Coordinates of C-alpha atoms in Angstrom, one line a residue:
M1 CA 40.2 21.9 -37.4
S2 CA 37.4 19.3 -37.6
E3 CA 35.5 17.8 -34.7
N4 CA 36.0 14.2 -33.6
G5 CA 37.6 13.1 -36.9
K6 CA 34.7 14.5 -39.0
N7 CA 36.5 15.8 -42.0
F8 CA 35.8 16.3 -45.7
A9 CA 39.5 15.7 -46.4
G10 CA 39.6 18.3 -49.1
L11 CA 36.4 17.3 -51.0
N12 CA 34.7 20.0 -53.0
V13 CA 31.4 20.9 -51.4
A14 CA 28.7 22.8 -53.3
S15 CA 26.0 24.6 -51.3
F16 CA 23.2 26.7 -52.6
E17 CA 22.6 28.7 -49.4
S18 CA 21.5 32.3 -49.9
R19 CA 20.9 34.2 -46.6
R20 CA 23.4 32.2 -44.6
G21 CA 26.0 31.6 -47.4
K22 CA 29.0 33.0 -45.5
E23 CA 28.1 30.9 -42.4
M24 CA 27.8 27.8 -44.6
A25 CA 31.2 28.4 -46.3
M26 CA 32.9 28.8 -42.9
L27 CA 31.3 25.5 -41.6
I28 CA 32.5 23.6 -44.7
E29 CA 36.0 25.0 -44.3
K30 CA 36.0 24.2 -40.6
F31 CA 35.3 20.5 -41.5
G32 CA 38.1 20.3 -44.0
G33 CA 36.1 20.9 -47.2
V34 CA 36.5 23.3 -50.1
P35 CA 33.3 25.4 -50.2
H36 CA 31.6 26.4 -53.4
V37 CA 28.7 28.4 -52.1
S38 CA 26.3 30.2 -54.6
P39 CA 23.0 31.9 -53.7
S40 CA 20.1 30.1 -55.4
M41 CA 17.2 32.4 -54.4
R42 CA 16.0 35.6 -53.0
E43 CA 12.8 36.5 -51.1
V44 CA 10.6 39.0 -52.9
P45 CA 8.1 40.7 -50.6
L46 CA 4.7 41.2 -52.1
Q47 CA 4.0 44.8 -53.0
E48 CA 0.9 46.4 -51.4
N49 CA -0.1 43.1 -49.8
Q50 CA -3.8 43.8 -49.1
P51 CA -4.5 40.2 -48.0
A52 CA -1.9 40.6 -45.2
I53 CA -3.6 43.8 -44.0
D54 CA -7.0 42.2 -44.1
F55 CA -5.6 39.2 -42.2
A56 CA -4.2 41.5 -39.4
N57 CA -7.6 43.3 -39.1
R58 CA -9.5 40.0 -38.9
V59 CA -7.1 38.9 -36.1
I60 CA -7.9 42.1 -34.3
T61 CA -11.6 41.7 -34.7
G62 CA -11.6 38.1 -33.5
Q63 CA -12.4 36.4 -36.8
I64 CA -9.3 34.1 -36.8
D65 CA -9.0 31.2 -34.3
I66 CA -5.6 29.7 -35.1
V67 CA -2.5 30.8 -37.0
I68 CA 0.3 28.6 -38.1
L69 CA 3.6 30.4 -38.7
M70 CA 5.8 28.4 -41.0
T71 CA 8.9 30.6 -41.1
G72 CA 10.5 33.4 -39.2
V73 CA 11.3 35.5 -42.3
G74 CA 7.7 35.1 -43.3
F75 CA 6.5 36.5 -40.0
N76 CA 8.8 39.4 -40.4
H77 CA 7.6 40.0 -44.0
L78 CA 4.0 40.0 -42.6
L79 CA 4.9 42.7 -40.1
A80 CA 6.5 44.8 -42.8
A81 CA 3.4 44.4 -45.0
I82 CA 1.1 45.7 -42.3
D83 CA 3.4 48.4 -41.1
R84 CA 1.7 51.8 -40.9
K85 CA -1.5 50.1 -42.2
V86 CA -2.6 48.4 -38.9
D87 CA -2.1 49.2 -35.2
K88 CA 0.6 46.8 -34.5
Q89 CA 0.2 46.7 -30.7
R90 CA -3.5 45.8 -31.1
F91 CA -2.4 43.2 -33.6
F92 CA 0.1 41.7 -31.2
D93 CA -2.4 41.8 -28.3
A94 CA -5.0 40.0 -30.4
L95 CA -2.4 37.5 -31.7
S96 CA -1.4 36.6 -28.1
D97 CA -5.1 35.8 -27.4
I98 CA -5.5 33.2 -30.1
V99 CA -3.7 29.9 -30.7
T100 CA -0.4 30.3 -32.6
I101 CA 1.5 27.3 -33.8
T102 CA 5.2 27.7 -34.8
R103 CA 7.1 25.3 -37.1
G104 CA 10.7 25.2 -35.8
P105 CA 12.8 27.7 -33.9
K106 CA 12.9 30.5 -36.4
P107 CA 9.3 31.7 -36.1
V108 CA 9.6 31.3 -32.4
A109 CA 12.6 33.7 -32.4
A110 CA 10.8 36.1 -34.7
M111 CA 7.8 36.2 -32.3
R112 CA 10.0 36.7 -29.3
E113 CA 11.6 39.8 -30.9
V114 CA 8.2 41.5 -30.7
G115 CA 7.4 40.2 -27.2
L116 CA 5.2 37.3 -28.3
T117 CA 5.3 33.6 -27.2
P118 CA 3.7 30.9 -29.4
T119 CA 1.0 28.7 -27.9
I120 CA 2.4 25.5 -29.5
K121 CA 5.8 24.7 -30.8
V122 CA 6.1 21.9 -33.3
P123 CA 9.0 19.5 -32.5
E124 CA 11.8 18.4 -34.9
P125 CA 12.0 17.6 -37.7
N126 CA 9.3 20.3 -38.2
T127 CA 7.7 18.8 -41.3
W128 CA 4.0 19.1 -42.1
R129 CA 3.5 15.7 -40.6
E130 CA 4.8 16.8 -37.2
I131 CA 2.5 19.8 -37.4
L132 CA -0.5 17.5 -37.9
Q133 CA 0.6 15.1 -35.2
T134 CA 1.1 18.0 -32.8
I135 CA -2.3 19.4 -33.5
D136 CA -3.8 15.9 -33.0
T137 CA -2.3 15.8 -29.5
E138 CA -2.7 19.4 -28.4
I139 CA -5.9 21.0 -29.8
H140 CA -9.1 20.4 -31.7
I141 CA -9.4 22.4 -34.9
A142 CA -12.7 21.2 -36.3
N143 CA -14.9 24.2 -37.4
Q144 CA -12.1 26.6 -36.5
T145 CA -10.8 29.3 -38.9
L146 CA -7.2 28.5 -39.3
V147 CA -4.7 30.6 -41.3
V148 CA -1.3 29.2 -42.6
Q149 CA 1.4 31.7 -43.2
E150 CA 3.1 30.2 -46.2
Y151 CA 6.8 30.3 -47.2
G152 CA 6.9 30.8 -50.9
V153 CA 4.6 28.0 -52.0
T154 CA 1.5 26.3 -50.7
N155 CA 2.0 23.0 -48.8
A156 CA -0.9 21.1 -50.3
S157 CA -0.3 18.1 -48.0
L158 CA -0.6 20.3 -44.9
V159 CA -3.7 22.1 -46.1
A160 CA -5.4 18.8 -47.0
G161 CA -4.5 17.3 -43.6
L162 CA -5.9 20.4 -41.8
E163 CA -9.1 20.3 -43.9
A164 CA -9.5 16.6 -43.2
R165 CA -9.6 17.5 -39.5
G166 CA -12.5 19.9 -40.1
A167 CA -10.7 23.2 -40.0
I168 CA -11.7 26.1 -42.3
V169 CA -8.2 26.7 -43.8
E170 CA -6.9 29.8 -45.4
S171 CA -3.5 30.5 -46.8
L172 CA -1.6 33.7 -46.2
H173 CA 0.9 34.5 -48.9
V174 CA 3.5 37.0 -47.7
Y175 CA 6.4 36.7 -50.1
D176 CA 7.6 35.0 -53.3
W177 CA 10.8 33.4 -54.3
D178 CA 12.9 34.3 -57.3
L179 CA 16.4 33.6 -58.7
P180 CA 19.2 35.9 -57.5
E181 CA 19.6 39.1 -59.3
D182 CA 23.2 38.0 -60.1
I183 CA 22.9 34.4 -61.4
G184 CA 26.6 34.1 -62.3
P185 CA 27.8 32.3 -59.2
L186 CA 24.8 29.8 -59.4
A187 CA 25.4 29.1 -63.1
A188 CA 29.1 28.6 -62.3
N189 CA 28.2 26.0 -59.6
I190 CA 25.9 24.2 -62.0
Q191 CA 28.7 24.0 -64.5
K192 CA 31.1 22.6 -61.8
V193 CA 28.7 19.8 -61.0
I194 CA 28.4 19.0 -64.7
D195 CA 32.1 19.0 -65.2
G196 CA 32.6 16.6 -62.3
D197 CA 34.4 19.2 -60.1
I198 CA 31.9 18.9 -57.2
D199 CA 32.1 15.9 -54.8
V200 CA 29.3 16.9 -52.3
S201 CA 26.1 18.8 -52.9
M202 CA 24.1 20.3 -50.0
F203 CA 20.5 21.4 -49.9
T204 CA 18.8 23.1 -47.0
S205 CA 15.5 23.9 -48.6
A206 CA 13.3 22.6 -51.4
N207 CA 13.2 26.0 -53.0
Q208 CA 17.0 25.8 -53.4
L209 CA 16.6 22.7 -55.5
N210 CA 13.7 24.1 -57.4
H211 CA 15.7 27.2 -58.4
V212 CA 18.9 25.3 -59.3
L213 CA 16.9 23.0 -61.6
K214 CA 15.0 26.1 -63.0
L215 CA 18.3 27.8 -64.0
A216 CA 19.8 24.5 -65.3
E217 CA 16.7 24.1 -67.5
R218 CA 16.8 27.7 -68.7
Q219 CA 20.4 27.1 -69.8
G220 CA 19.6 23.8 -71.5
Q221 CA 21.7 21.9 -69.0
L222 CA 19.0 20.1 -67.0
E223 CA 19.6 16.6 -68.2
A224 CA 23.4 16.9 -67.9
F225 CA 23.1 18.5 -64.5
S226 CA 20.7 15.9 -63.1
A227 CA 22.9 13.0 -64.2
A228 CA 26.0 14.6 -62.7
L229 CA 24.2 15.6 -59.5
R230 CA 23.4 11.9 -58.8
G231 CA 27.1 11.2 -58.9
T232 CA 27.8 13.5 -56.1
V233 CA 27.1 12.9 -52.4
I234 CA 23.6 14.4 -52.1
C235 CA 23.1 15.9 -48.6
S236 CA 19.7 17.0 -47.3
V237 CA 19.1 19.0 -44.2
G238 CA 16.0 17.1 -43.1
P239 CA 12.9 15.1 -44.0
T240 CA 11.0 17.8 -46.0
M241 CA 14.1 18.4 -48.2
S242 CA 14.7 14.7 -48.5
E243 CA 11.1 14.2 -49.7
R244 CA 11.5 16.8 -52.4
L245 CA 14.7 15.2 -53.6
R246 CA 13.2 11.8 -53.8
D247 CA 10.1 13.1 -55.5
L248 CA 12.3 14.3 -58.3
G249 CA 14.3 11.0 -58.5
Y250 CA 17.4 12.0 -56.6
P251 CA 18.9 9.7 -54.0
V252 CA 19.5 11.1 -50.5
D253 CA 22.9 10.0 -49.3
V254 CA 23.2 12.1 -46.1
E255 CA 20.5 13.4 -43.7
P256 CA 21.4 14.5 -40.2
V257 CA 19.4 13.4 -37.1
H258 CA 18.7 17.1 -36.3
P259 CA 17.5 19.2 -39.3
K260 CA 19.9 22.1 -38.9
M261 CA 22.8 23.4 -40.9
G262 CA 25.5 22.6 -38.4
P263 CA 24.5 18.9 -38.0
L264 CA 24.1 18.7 -41.8
V265 CA 27.7 19.8 -42.4
A266 CA 29.1 17.7 -39.6
T267 CA 27.3 14.5 -40.7
A268 CA 28.3 15.1 -44.3
A269 CA 32.0 15.6 -43.3
E270 CA 31.9 12.3 -41.4
R271 CA 30.3 10.2 -44.1
S272 CA 30.9 11.8 -47.6
K273 CA 34.3 10.3 -48.4
D274 CA 33.2 6.7 -47.9
I275 CA 29.9 7.3 -49.7
L276 CA 31.7 8.9 -52.6
V277 CA 34.0 5.9 -53.0
R278 CA 31.0 3.6 -53.0
K279 CA 29.1 5.7 -55.5
R280 CA 31.9 5.9 -57.9
Q281 CA 32.4 2.1 -57.8
I282 CA 28.8 1.6 -58.4
R283 CA 28.6 4.1 -61.2
A284 CA 31.5 2.3 -63.0
V285 CA 29.6 -1.0 -62.8
L286 CA 26.3 0.6 -63.8
K287 CA 27.8 2.3 -66.8
E288 CA 28.7 -1.1 -68.3
T289 CA 25.6 -2.8 -67.1
T290 CA 23.3 -0.1 -68.6
K291 CA 24.9 -0.7 -72.1
V292 CA 23.8 -4.4 -71.8
A293 CA 20.4 -3.6 -70.4
L294 CA 19.6 -1.2 -73.3
N295 CA 20.9 -3.5 -76.0
K296 CA 17.9 -3.8 -78.3
D297 CA 19.6 -6.6 -80.2
A298 CA 19.8 -8.9 -77.2
P299 CA 17.6 -12.0 -77.7
W300 CA 15.6 -11.3 -74.6
Y301 CA 15.0 -7.5 -75.2
N302 CA 11.7 -8.0 -77.1
S303 CA 10.4 -10.9 -75.0
P304 CA 6.7 -10.5 -74.0
F305 CA 7.8 -10.1 -70.3
L306 CA 10.2 -7.2 -70.9
K307 CA 7.8 -5.6 -73.4
A308 CA 5.1 -5.7 -70.8
C309 CA 7.5 -4.1 -68.3
R310 CA 7.9 -1.2 -70.8
R311 CA 4.1 -1.2 -71.3
E312 CA 4.5 -2.1 -75.0
P313 CA 1.9 -4.2 -76.8
T314 CA 2.5 -8.0 -76.8
D315 CA 1.1 -10.9 -78.8
V316 CA 0.3 -12.7 -75.6
T317 CA 0.1 -11.7 -71.9
P318 CA 3.3 -12.9 -70.3
V319 CA 3.1 -15.1 -67.3
W320 CA 5.5 -16.3 -64.6
L321 CA 4.7 -17.5 -61.0
M322 CA 6.3 -16.4 -57.8
R323 CA 7.9 -19.4 -56.1
Q324 CA 7.6 -21.3 -59.4
A325 CA 10.5 -23.6 -58.3
G326 CA 9.5 -24.9 -55.0
R327 CA 8.2 -27.7 -52.7
Y328 CA 5.2 -28.4 -54.9
M329 CA 7.5 -30.0 -57.5
Q330 CA 8.8 -33.5 -57.1
E331 CA 12.1 -32.6 -58.7
Y332 CA 12.7 -29.9 -56.1
R333 CA 11.8 -32.1 -53.2
E334 CA 14.3 -34.7 -54.4
V335 CA 17.1 -32.1 -54.5
R336 CA 16.1 -30.7 -51.1
A337 CA 16.2 -34.2 -49.5
K338 CA 19.9 -34.2 -50.1
T339 CA 20.9 -30.8 -48.7
T340 CA 19.8 -28.0 -46.4
F341 CA 18.1 -25.0 -47.7
L342 CA 21.0 -22.6 -47.2
E343 CA 23.4 -25.2 -48.7
L344 CA 21.1 -25.3 -51.8
C345 CA 21.1 -21.5 -52.0
R346 CA 24.9 -21.6 -52.0
N347 CA 25.1 -24.1 -54.9
P348 CA 24.7 -22.3 -58.2
Q349 CA 24.5 -25.4 -60.3
L350 CA 21.6 -26.8 -58.2
C351 CA 19.9 -23.4 -58.0
S352 CA 20.0 -23.2 -61.8
E353 CA 18.8 -26.8 -62.2
V354 CA 15.7 -26.4 -60.0
M355 CA 14.7 -23.2 -61.7
C356 CA 15.3 -24.4 -65.3
T357 CA 13.4 -27.6 -64.5
A358 CA 10.4 -25.4 -63.3
V359 CA 10.6 -23.1 -66.4
N360 CA 10.7 -26.1 -68.8
K361 CA 7.9 -27.9 -67.1
L362 CA 5.6 -24.8 -66.8
G363 CA 6.3 -23.0 -70.0
V364 CA 6.4 -19.6 -68.3
D365 CA 7.7 -16.4 -70.0
A366 CA 10.3 -15.4 -67.4
A367 CA 12.5 -17.1 -64.8
I368 CA 13.5 -15.8 -61.4
I369 CA 16.8 -16.9 -59.8
F370 CA 16.4 -19.5 -57.1
S371 CA 17.6 -18.0 -53.8
D372 CA 16.0 -16.5 -50.7
L373 CA 15.4 -13.0 -49.2
L374 CA 17.6 -13.5 -46.2
P375 CA 21.2 -14.6 -47.1
I376 CA 22.1 -10.9 -47.5
L377 CA 21.7 -10.6 -43.7
Q378 CA 24.6 -12.9 -42.9
P379 CA 27.5 -10.7 -44.2
M380 CA 25.8 -7.8 -42.5
G381 CA 26.5 -9.5 -39.1
L382 CA 23.2 -11.3 -38.4
D383 CA 23.3 -14.9 -37.4
L384 CA 20.8 -16.6 -39.7
E385 CA 19.7 -20.2 -39.5
F386 CA 16.9 -22.0 -41.3
A387 CA 15.6 -24.2 -38.5
K388 CA 13.9 -27.4 -39.4
G389 CA 10.1 -26.9 -39.1
E390 CA 10.5 -23.3 -37.9
G391 CA 11.7 -21.4 -40.9
P392 CA 14.3 -18.6 -40.7
V393 CA 15.7 -17.7 -37.3
I394 CA 18.0 -14.7 -36.4
H395 CA 19.9 -15.7 -33.3
N396 CA 21.2 -12.1 -32.6
P397 CA 18.2 -9.9 -33.4
I398 CA 18.2 -6.1 -33.2
R399 CA 16.1 -4.9 -30.3
E400 CA 17.6 -1.6 -29.1
A401 CA 18.9 1.4 -30.9
A402 CA 22.4 0.6 -29.9
D403 CA 22.1 -2.8 -31.7
V404 CA 21.9 -1.1 -35.0
D405 CA 25.7 -0.5 -34.8
R406 CA 26.1 -4.3 -35.0
V407 CA 24.7 -4.3 -38.5
L408 CA 27.7 -4.2 -40.9
E409 CA 27.9 -2.3 -44.1
L410 CA 27.7 -4.6 -47.2
E411 CA 30.9 -3.0 -48.7
S412 CA 30.9 -5.5 -51.6
T413 CA 28.9 -8.5 -52.7
D414 CA 32.0 -10.8 -52.5
S415 CA 30.5 -12.6 -49.6
L416 CA 27.4 -13.3 -51.7
H417 CA 29.4 -14.5 -54.7
Y418 CA 27.3 -17.7 -54.9
V419 CA 24.2 -15.6 -55.7
M420 CA 26.0 -13.9 -58.6
E421 CA 27.2 -17.3 -59.7
T422 CA 23.6 -18.5 -59.6
V423 CA 22.6 -15.6 -61.8
K424 CA 25.4 -16.4 -64.3
Q425 CA 24.7 -20.1 -64.3
T426 CA 20.9 -19.7 -64.7
R427 CA 21.4 -17.1 -67.5
A428 CA 23.6 -19.6 -69.3
D429 CA 21.2 -22.5 -68.9
L430 CA 18.1 -20.7 -69.9
P431 CA 16.9 -20.1 -73.5
A432 CA 18.7 -17.0 -74.8
D433 CA 15.3 -15.2 -75.3
M434 CA 14.0 -15.8 -71.8
P435 CA 14.4 -12.9 -69.3
L436 CA 15.9 -13.7 -65.9
I437 CA 14.7 -11.8 -62.8
G438 CA 16.9 -11.1 -59.9
F439 CA 15.4 -10.2 -56.5
A440 CA 16.0 -8.9 -53.0
G441 CA 14.0 -8.4 -49.8
A442 CA 12.7 -4.8 -49.4
P443 CA 14.3 -2.8 -46.5
F444 CA 11.2 -3.1 -44.3
T445 CA 10.9 -6.8 -44.6
L446 CA 14.7 -7.3 -44.0
A447 CA 14.5 -5.0 -41.0
S448 CA 11.5 -6.9 -39.6
Y449 CA 13.3 -10.2 -39.8
A450 CA 16.4 -8.7 -38.3
I451 CA 14.4 -7.1 -35.4
E452 CA 11.9 -9.8 -34.7
G453 CA 14.4 -12.7 -35.1
G454 CA 12.0 -14.4 -37.6
G455 CA 8.4 -14.2 -38.6
S456 CA 5.9 -12.3 -36.5
R457 CA 2.1 -11.8 -36.2
D458 CA 2.1 -8.2 -34.9
Y459 CA 5.7 -6.9 -35.6
V460 CA 5.6 -5.2 -32.2
N461 CA 9.4 -5.1 -31.8
T462 CA 9.9 -3.6 -35.3
K463 CA 7.2 -1.0 -34.8
T464 CA 8.5 -0.2 -31.3
L465 CA 12.0 0.6 -32.6
M466 CA 10.5 2.5 -35.6
F467 CA 8.3 4.7 -33.5
R468 CA 10.5 5.1 -30.4
D469 CA 13.8 5.9 -32.2
P470 CA 13.4 7.4 -35.7
G471 CA 17.1 8.1 -35.8
A472 CA 18.1 4.5 -35.2
W473 CA 15.4 3.4 -37.7
R474 CA 16.8 5.7 -40.3
E475 CA 20.3 4.5 -39.8
L476 CA 19.2 0.8 -40.1
M477 CA 17.1 1.5 -43.2
E478 CA 19.9 3.4 -44.9
R479 CA 22.3 0.5 -44.3
F480 CA 19.8 -1.8 -46.0
V481 CA 19.3 0.7 -48.9
R482 CA 23.0 0.7 -49.6
A483 CA 23.2 -3.1 -49.3
I484 CA 20.2 -3.9 -51.4
S485 CA 21.1 -1.4 -54.1
R486 CA 24.6 -2.9 -54.4
Y487 CA 23.2 -6.5 -54.3
L488 CA 20.6 -5.9 -57.0
N489 CA 23.0 -4.1 -59.3
A490 CA 25.5 -7.0 -58.9
Q491 CA 22.8 -9.4 -59.9
I492 CA 22.1 -7.3 -63.0
A493 CA 25.8 -7.1 -63.8
A494 CA 25.9 -10.9 -63.5
G495 CA 23.1 -11.4 -66.1
A496 CA 19.6 -10.5 -64.7
Q497 CA 17.3 -8.5 -67.0
A498 CA 14.9 -7.3 -64.3
V499 CA 14.8 -7.2 -60.5
Q500 CA 12.0 -7.5 -58.0
L501 CA 11.7 -6.1 -54.5
F502 CA 9.7 -8.4 -52.2
D503 CA 8.1 -6.5 -49.3
S504 CA 6.5 -9.5 -47.7
W505 CA 5.6 -7.8 -44.4
A506 CA 4.7 -4.3 -45.5
G507 CA 1.0 -5.1 -45.1
A508 CA 1.6 -4.8 -41.3
L509 CA 1.8 -1.0 -41.8
G510 CA -0.9 1.6 -42.5
P511 CA -0.4 4.1 -45.3
D512 CA 0.9 6.9 -43.2
D513 CA 3.5 4.8 -41.5
Y514 CA 4.6 3.3 -44.8
R515 CA 4.9 6.7 -46.4
R516 CA 7.0 8.0 -43.5
Y517 CA 9.1 5.0 -42.5
V518 CA 9.5 2.9 -45.7
L519 CA 8.7 4.7 -48.9
P520 CA 11.7 7.1 -48.9
Y521 CA 14.1 4.2 -48.7
V522 CA 12.4 2.2 -51.4
K523 CA 12.6 5.3 -53.6
D524 CA 16.3 5.5 -53.0
I525 CA 16.9 1.9 -54.0
V526 CA 14.9 2.2 -57.2
A527 CA 16.8 5.4 -58.1
Q528 CA 20.1 3.6 -57.7
I529 CA 19.3 0.6 -60.0
A530 CA 21.0 0.5 -63.4
P531 CA 18.9 2.7 -65.8
G532 CA 16.9 0.7 -68.3
V533 CA 16.5 -2.3 -66.0
P534 CA 12.8 -2.8 -64.9
V535 CA 12.2 -2.9 -61.1
I536 CA 9.1 -4.7 -59.9
N537 CA 7.9 -3.4 -56.5
F538 CA 5.8 -6.0 -54.8
A539 CA 4.3 -5.7 -51.3
T540 CA 1.5 -7.9 -49.9
G541 CA -1.2 -7.5 -47.3
N542 CA -2.6 -4.0 -47.7
P543 CA -4.0 -2.7 -51.0
A544 CA -4.0 0.8 -49.5
L545 CA -0.3 0.9 -50.0
L546 CA -0.6 0.6 -53.8
P547 CA -0.4 4.4 -54.6
M548 CA 2.9 4.6 -52.7
L549 CA 4.3 1.5 -54.4
A550 CA 3.7 3.4 -57.6
E551 CA 5.4 6.5 -56.2
S552 CA 8.6 4.5 -55.7
G553 CA 9.6 5.0 -59.4
A554 CA 9.4 1.2 -60.1
A555 CA 8.5 0.2 -63.7
V556 CA 6.1 -2.5 -62.4
V557 CA 3.9 -2.7 -59.3
G558 CA 3.1 -6.2 -58.1
V559 CA -0.5 -6.6 -56.9
D560 CA -1.7 -9.3 -54.5
W561 CA -5.2 -10.9 -54.6
R562 CA -6.8 -8.7 -52.0
I563 CA -8.0 -6.2 -54.6
R564 CA -9.4 -6.5 -58.1
L565 CA -6.7 -5.9 -60.7
D566 CA -8.7 -3.2 -62.6
V567 CA -9.3 -1.3 -59.4
A568 CA -5.6 -1.7 -58.5
W569 CA -4.4 -0.5 -61.9
E570 CA -6.7 2.5 -61.8
T571 CA -5.3 3.3 -58.3
I572 CA -1.7 2.9 -59.4
G573 CA -2.2 4.7 -62.7
H574 CA -2.1 3.3 -66.2
N575 CA 1.4 4.8 -66.8
I576 CA 2.9 2.0 -64.7
A577 CA 2.8 -1.7 -65.6
V578 CA 1.2 -4.2 -63.2
Q579 CA 1.9 -7.7 -62.2
G580 CA -0.6 -10.2 -60.7
N581 CA -2.9 -11.1 -59.2
L582 CA -4.6 -14.5 -59.0
D583 CA -5.2 -15.9 -55.5
P584 CA -2.6 -18.7 -55.1
V585 CA -5.3 -21.0 -53.7
S586 CA -7.0 -20.9 -57.1
L587 CA -4.5 -23.4 -58.2
L588 CA -6.2 -26.0 -55.9
A589 CA -9.5 -25.6 -57.7
D590 CA -10.8 -27.8 -60.5
P591 CA -9.8 -26.8 -64.1
I592 CA -13.2 -25.1 -64.9
E593 CA -13.0 -22.9 -61.8
L594 CA -9.3 -22.2 -62.4
R595 CA -10.0 -21.1 -65.9
R596 CA -12.9 -18.8 -64.8
R597 CA -10.7 -17.1 -62.2
A598 CA -7.8 -16.6 -64.6
K599 CA -10.2 -15.1 -67.2
E600 CA -11.5 -12.7 -64.6
V601 CA -7.9 -11.4 -64.0
L602 CA -7.3 -11.1 -67.8
D603 CA -10.7 -9.4 -68.3
Q604 CA -9.9 -6.9 -65.6
A605 CA -6.6 -6.1 -67.4
A606 CA -8.7 -5.5 -70.5
G607 CA -5.8 -6.2 -72.9
R608 CA -4.1 -3.0 -71.9
P609 CA -0.3 -3.1 -72.5
G610 CA 1.7 -3.5 -69.4
H611 CA 0.0 -6.5 -67.7
I612 CA 2.2 -9.4 -66.4
F613 CA 0.1 -12.3 -65.2
N614 CA 1.2 -13.8 -61.9
L615 CA -0.2 -15.0 -58.6
G616 CA -0.9 -12.6 -55.8
H617 CA 1.8 -14.4 -53.9
G618 CA 3.9 -17.6 -54.2
V619 CA 2.8 -21.1 -55.4
M620 CA 1.6 -23.1 -52.4
Q621 CA 3.2 -26.4 -51.4
Q622 CA -0.1 -28.3 -52.0
T623 CA -0.5 -27.1 -55.6
P624 CA -0.6 -29.9 -58.2
V625 CA 2.1 -29.3 -60.9
D626 CA -0.5 -30.0 -63.6
N627 CA -2.6 -27.2 -62.4
A628 CA 0.3 -24.7 -62.5
R629 CA 1.1 -25.8 -66.1
A630 CA -2.6 -25.6 -67.0
L631 CA -2.8 -22.1 -65.7
V632 CA 0.1 -20.9 -67.9
D633 CA -1.5 -22.6 -70.9
M634 CA -4.8 -21.0 -70.1
V635 CA -3.3 -17.5 -69.8
H636 CA -1.5 -17.8 -73.1
E637 CA -4.6 -19.2 -74.9
M638 CA -7.1 -16.7 -73.6
S639 CA -4.8 -13.6 -74.0
Q640 CA -3.6 -14.5 -77.6
R641 CA -3.9 -11.3 -79.6
K642 CA -5.6 -11.9 -83.0

């Protein structure tokens, strides 16, 4: 009997739990699921582990200052390794005299079994980030000899963070991981996923995923398994597991507030059925959309813009301008004088007209649909108004964790039909060989508008909710991930050849906060976009975020003007295309200065395939149209390949 209506309703649930497999199967059955549990790994203690013995003796002789115990089973393996080699009581007495840090409840329980109490307990979700944050608030580790008891593999991020804080870090390896001795059940579960017989896939450790993929690869099934796995509801026990999934390009559909097996199964039981319906609907759309996106005979396929997105050589550097249809153009101002901004956004014919006018006037190599970042908020329950002279205003902003429940799921894009009609109309009105770009606001920027109620200088309300209630923040961001993914894929299905994520306010965050609170959700969006369709990931305001923009999986990273393009590309990596990055104010300069600045950007790109010329942000209202047109001509002229 399930709890509080949480029920898998007969869904087939795969788990790769090893040590607690029986418990996992019972939980899945308790919540109405059909369990398919197969062990994925086994712990292999190191034989004659001399480093463990040496470590114990160094603890006894006072040579170790701090010990971090990552797992309970690892602590037990350590004790087994030193058994009959070291006086255990002396070891326990010495260990109790130094600082011991435990990650999660299991190493705490293992220590208590031998009469020890840890000095510091790291709080949930017990990732390496919480370890570092706890250390920062509890102790100083500079110049201290610190030993990390590993669990299978070295956590390079943790070691780097400890070393950055001045510690002398050593790793203690106490056991290895290997595939189960009997791989039959695991191989059978892999085949069930491939055959479409699994609805929900659960992972409680990164090593489970590593071993499943290892066996799939050994059997020549990796590609088929990975594709099929993405079609299941992918459930992660917590942030560390989620990070590993996203690093390998898998979306995370379910993650409980508390990183434990029980909450994982309960949360999955509550949400999996609805998620599965959405995923199957989206996959049906993506299947057809992908055929079109990968059609090499399409007139736009070998356009300079799309070739640059694929980092293929082009005869000329492609150029388009953010906000290329806007208030700086007389034709746009005439249209706007007759209607409000939101009414314009809801009129596909007018939206196509203003964009096609701009494209024809400027001679750019790509068009972007005329719309705005914020209309998606209205069907999600937020009261949006574009107030005259004030810009966008949300009259019912999110301020408390409970307010997140007011944000509705975007179950379909029917309420945004006018955007899809704009895509269709613009695609029909453009030259057949010109690519059309769709777009959406990135989740942090949409969340910031929804929380602040409009623009902000310091984003204090957004950051307060983000820092104070990570669970509410995760729920809000996951709703935006689902909405944005559906919205962008609908634009692609309607006729867009590429999509751009605009993270206009991401510069308000430092790198650590962006990585923790934003990057996982951007990765999820990119992973859910129709394969073959380039995603441009653009964030403005903080060049230190560029490495993480590249980690998102996007084909192109947009670069603003606050960093040289060559430095940015080196930072991002030359295996990713870049877009940018002329300062928009350059368009107010005289032609000689404008040409000099454009040439600087082109020179920094050095003719490397994969550069899309653009501004570092949108065209400013004061820009003379002739200057914008001249810039496009200059870029084409100076980048012409001979």
